[in-house]
GROMACS .gro file of C-alpha atoms in nm:
model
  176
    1UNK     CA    1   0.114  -0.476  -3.188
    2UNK     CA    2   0.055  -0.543  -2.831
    3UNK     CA    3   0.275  -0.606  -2.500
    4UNK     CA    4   0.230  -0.929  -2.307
    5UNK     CA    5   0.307  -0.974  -1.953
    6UNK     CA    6   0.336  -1.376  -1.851
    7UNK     CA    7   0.318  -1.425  -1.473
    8UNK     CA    8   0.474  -1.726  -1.273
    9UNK     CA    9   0.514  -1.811  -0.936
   10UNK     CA   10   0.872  -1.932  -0.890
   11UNK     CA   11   0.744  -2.077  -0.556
   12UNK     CA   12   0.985  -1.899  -0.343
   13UNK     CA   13   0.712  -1.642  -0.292
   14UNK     CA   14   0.858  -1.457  -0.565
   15UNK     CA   15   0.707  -1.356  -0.911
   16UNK     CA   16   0.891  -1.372  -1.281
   17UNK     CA   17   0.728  -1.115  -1.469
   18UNK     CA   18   0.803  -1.193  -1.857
   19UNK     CA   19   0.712  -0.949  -2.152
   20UNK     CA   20   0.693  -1.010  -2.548
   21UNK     CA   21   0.596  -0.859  -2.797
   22UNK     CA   22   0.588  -0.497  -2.941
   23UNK     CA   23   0.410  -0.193  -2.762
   24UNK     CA   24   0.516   0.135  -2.694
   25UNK     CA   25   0.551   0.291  -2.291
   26UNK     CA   26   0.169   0.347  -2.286
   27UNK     CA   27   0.123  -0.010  -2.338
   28UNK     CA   28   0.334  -0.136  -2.121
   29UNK     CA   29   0.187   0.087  -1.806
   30UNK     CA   30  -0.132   0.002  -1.885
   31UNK     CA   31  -0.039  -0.368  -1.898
   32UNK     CA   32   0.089  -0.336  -1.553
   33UNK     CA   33  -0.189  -0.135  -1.429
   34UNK     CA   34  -0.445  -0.405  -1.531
   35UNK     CA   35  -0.194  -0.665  -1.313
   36UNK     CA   36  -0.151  -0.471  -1.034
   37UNK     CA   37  -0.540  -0.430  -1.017
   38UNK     CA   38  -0.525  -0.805  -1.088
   39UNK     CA   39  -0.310  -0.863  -0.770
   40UNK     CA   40  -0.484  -0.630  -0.559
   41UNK     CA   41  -0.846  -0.759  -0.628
   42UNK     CA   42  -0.687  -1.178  -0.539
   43UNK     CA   43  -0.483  -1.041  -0.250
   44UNK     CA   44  -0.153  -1.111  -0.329
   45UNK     CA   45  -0.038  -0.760  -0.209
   46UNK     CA   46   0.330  -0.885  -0.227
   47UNK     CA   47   0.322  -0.894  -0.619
   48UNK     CA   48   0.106  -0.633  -0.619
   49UNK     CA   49   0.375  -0.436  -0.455
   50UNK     CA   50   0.643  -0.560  -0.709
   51UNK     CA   51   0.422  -0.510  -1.005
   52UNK     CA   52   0.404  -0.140  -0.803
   53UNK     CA   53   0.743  -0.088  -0.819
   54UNK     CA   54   0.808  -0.228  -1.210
   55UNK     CA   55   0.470   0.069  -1.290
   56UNK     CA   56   0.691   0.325  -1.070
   57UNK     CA   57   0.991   0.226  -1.326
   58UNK     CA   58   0.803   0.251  -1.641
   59UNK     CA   59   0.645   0.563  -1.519
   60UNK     CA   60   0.938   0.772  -1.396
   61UNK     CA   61   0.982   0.970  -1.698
   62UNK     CA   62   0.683   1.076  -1.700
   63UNK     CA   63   0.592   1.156  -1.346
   64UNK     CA   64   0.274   1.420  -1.361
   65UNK     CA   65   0.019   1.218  -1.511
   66UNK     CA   66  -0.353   1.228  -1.407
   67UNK     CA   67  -0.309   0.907  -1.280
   68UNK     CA   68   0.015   0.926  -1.073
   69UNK     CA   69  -0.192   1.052  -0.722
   70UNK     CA   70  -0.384   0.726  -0.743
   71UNK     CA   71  -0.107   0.495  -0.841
   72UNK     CA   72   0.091   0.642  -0.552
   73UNK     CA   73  -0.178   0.649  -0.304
   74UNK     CA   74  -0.193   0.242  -0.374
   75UNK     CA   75   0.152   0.174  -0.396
   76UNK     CA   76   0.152   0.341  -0.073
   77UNK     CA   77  -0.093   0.170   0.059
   78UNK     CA   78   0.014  -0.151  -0.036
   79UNK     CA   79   0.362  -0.106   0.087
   80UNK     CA   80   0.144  -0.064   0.443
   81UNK     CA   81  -0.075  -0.351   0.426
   82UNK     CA   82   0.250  -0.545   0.392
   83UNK     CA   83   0.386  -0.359   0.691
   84UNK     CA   84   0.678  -0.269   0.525
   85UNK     CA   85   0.683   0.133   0.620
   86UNK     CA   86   1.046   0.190   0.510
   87UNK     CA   87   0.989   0.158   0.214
   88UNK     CA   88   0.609   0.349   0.210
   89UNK     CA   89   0.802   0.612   0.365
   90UNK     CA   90   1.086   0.591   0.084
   91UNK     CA   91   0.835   0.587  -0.181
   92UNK     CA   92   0.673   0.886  -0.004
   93UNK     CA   93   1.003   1.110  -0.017
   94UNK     CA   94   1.060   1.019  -0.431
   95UNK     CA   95   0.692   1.201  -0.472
   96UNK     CA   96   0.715   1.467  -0.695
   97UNK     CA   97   0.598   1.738  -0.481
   98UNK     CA   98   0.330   1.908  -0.743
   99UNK     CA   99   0.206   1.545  -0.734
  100UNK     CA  100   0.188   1.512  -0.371
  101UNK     CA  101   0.002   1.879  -0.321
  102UNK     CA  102  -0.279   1.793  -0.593
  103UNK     CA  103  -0.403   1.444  -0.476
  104UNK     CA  104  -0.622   1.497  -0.152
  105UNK     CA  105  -0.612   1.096  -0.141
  106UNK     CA  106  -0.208   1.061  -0.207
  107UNK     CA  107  -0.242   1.264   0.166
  108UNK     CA  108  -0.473   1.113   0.308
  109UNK     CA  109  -0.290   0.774   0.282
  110UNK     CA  110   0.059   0.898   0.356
  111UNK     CA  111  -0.156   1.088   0.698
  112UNK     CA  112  -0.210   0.696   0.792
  113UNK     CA  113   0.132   0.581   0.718
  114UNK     CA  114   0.252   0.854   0.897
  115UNK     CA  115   0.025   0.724   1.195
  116UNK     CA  116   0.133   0.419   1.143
  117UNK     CA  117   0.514   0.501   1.153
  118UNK     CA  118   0.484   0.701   1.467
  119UNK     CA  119   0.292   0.367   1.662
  120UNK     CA  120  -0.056   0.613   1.695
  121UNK     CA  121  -0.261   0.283   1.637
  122UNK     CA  122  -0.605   0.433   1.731
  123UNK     CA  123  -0.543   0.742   1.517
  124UNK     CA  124  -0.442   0.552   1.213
  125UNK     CA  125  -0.765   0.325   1.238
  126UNK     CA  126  -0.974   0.651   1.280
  127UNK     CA  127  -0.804   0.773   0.970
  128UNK     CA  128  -0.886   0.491   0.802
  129UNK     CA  129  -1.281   0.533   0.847
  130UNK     CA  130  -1.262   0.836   0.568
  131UNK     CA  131  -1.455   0.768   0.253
  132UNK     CA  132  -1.192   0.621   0.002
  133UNK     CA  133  -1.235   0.614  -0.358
  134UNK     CA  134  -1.353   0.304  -0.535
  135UNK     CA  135  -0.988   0.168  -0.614
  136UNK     CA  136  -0.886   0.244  -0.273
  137UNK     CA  137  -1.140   0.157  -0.044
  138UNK     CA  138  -1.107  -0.187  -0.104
  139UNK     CA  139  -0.727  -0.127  -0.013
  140UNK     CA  140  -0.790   0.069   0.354
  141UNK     CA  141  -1.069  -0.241   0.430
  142UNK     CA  142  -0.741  -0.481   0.389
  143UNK     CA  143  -0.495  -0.245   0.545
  144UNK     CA  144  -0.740  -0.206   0.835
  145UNK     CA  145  -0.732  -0.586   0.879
  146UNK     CA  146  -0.406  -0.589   0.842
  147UNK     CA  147  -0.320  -0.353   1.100
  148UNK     CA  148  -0.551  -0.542   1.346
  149UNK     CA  149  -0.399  -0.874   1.280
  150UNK     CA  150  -0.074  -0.748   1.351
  151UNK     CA  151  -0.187  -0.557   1.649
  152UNK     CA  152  -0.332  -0.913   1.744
  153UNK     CA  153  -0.039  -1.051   1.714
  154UNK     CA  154   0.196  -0.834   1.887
  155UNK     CA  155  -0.079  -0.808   2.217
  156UNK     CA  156  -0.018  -1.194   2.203
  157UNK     CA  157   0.340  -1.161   2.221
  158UNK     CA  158   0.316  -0.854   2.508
  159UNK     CA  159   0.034  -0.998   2.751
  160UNK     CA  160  -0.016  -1.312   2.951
  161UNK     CA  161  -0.342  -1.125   3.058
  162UNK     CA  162  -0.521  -0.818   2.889
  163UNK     CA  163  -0.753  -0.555   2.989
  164UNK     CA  164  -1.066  -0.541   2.759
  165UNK     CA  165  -1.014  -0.141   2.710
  166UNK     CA  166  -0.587  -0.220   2.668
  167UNK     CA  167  -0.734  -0.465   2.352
  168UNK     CA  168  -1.027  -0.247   2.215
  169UNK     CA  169  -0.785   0.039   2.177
  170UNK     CA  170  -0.479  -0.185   2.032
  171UNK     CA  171  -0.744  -0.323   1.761
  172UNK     CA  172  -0.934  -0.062   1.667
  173UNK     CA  173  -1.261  -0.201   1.840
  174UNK     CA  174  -1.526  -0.037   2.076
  175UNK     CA  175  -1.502  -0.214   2.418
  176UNK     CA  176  -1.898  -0.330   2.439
   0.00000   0.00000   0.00000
């Protein structure tokens, strides 16, 4: 017996997630694991985020798993690289709190999304730099780009003319 997830792009940026077949829960979340990972590693963070979200469902009965910390950490995370804070922050309150207090990485990334939520730019990148775990680090090299992008993009919108320090410390950069 074995759980099949099908995976197609509707074109309106949106992704039908289809199962068949027969598998029990652990199936299923390890299914979505592997496509999450899947999305992650091609950089389609927007279905990894849904794929997230469907894990999160499947999962919720059984919060305090070994895994939780990390699947938080990069549901977190990916919620960020999106830029969409509200709902890292939401995602951040639903933590279990025994969850929260026993992954040093869970805080870690909800230090940067706090950063991040509170406009301290040049803190969040220097949070960044920690050493990340292997399925993570990958995740904090995108959200770093991310944020700098954005940060780009926004000193574009502010500035006719900028000052070389004003758009070292807006992207994360030394000035030299």
């Amino acid at each position: 017996s074995s759980l099949v997830f099908v995976f197609s792009d509707t074109g309106s940026g949106r992704m039908d997630v289809e199962s068949s077949g027969s598998g029990g829960a652990p199936a299923a979340e390890a299914s979505l694991d592997a496509a999450v990972t899947s999305s992650v590693a091609t950089g389609n963070y927007a279905a990894a985020a849904r794929l997230c979200e469907e894990l999160e469902l499947e999962t919720c009965s059984t919060p305090n798993t070994d895994a939780a910390p990390a699947r938080y950490a990069r549901h977190i995370m990916v919620y960020m690289i999106l830029n969409d804070l509200d709902n890292a922050r939401h995602l951040w309150r639903r933590i279990d709190e025994g969850i929260k207090a026993g992954g040093s990485e869970l805080e870690a990334t909800w230090e940067v999304g706090k950063l991040l939520w509170k406009r301290e730019i040049s803190a969040a990148y220097a949070a960044l730099q920690r050493t990340w775990s292997a399925e993570l680090a990958p995740l904090a090299t995108a959200l770093l780009e991310a944020v700098r992008e954005h940060e780009f993009a926004l000193l574009g919108k502010a500035y006719t003319n900028v000052g070389v320090s004003t758009a070292a410390a807006a992207l994360g950069m030394d000035e030299a």
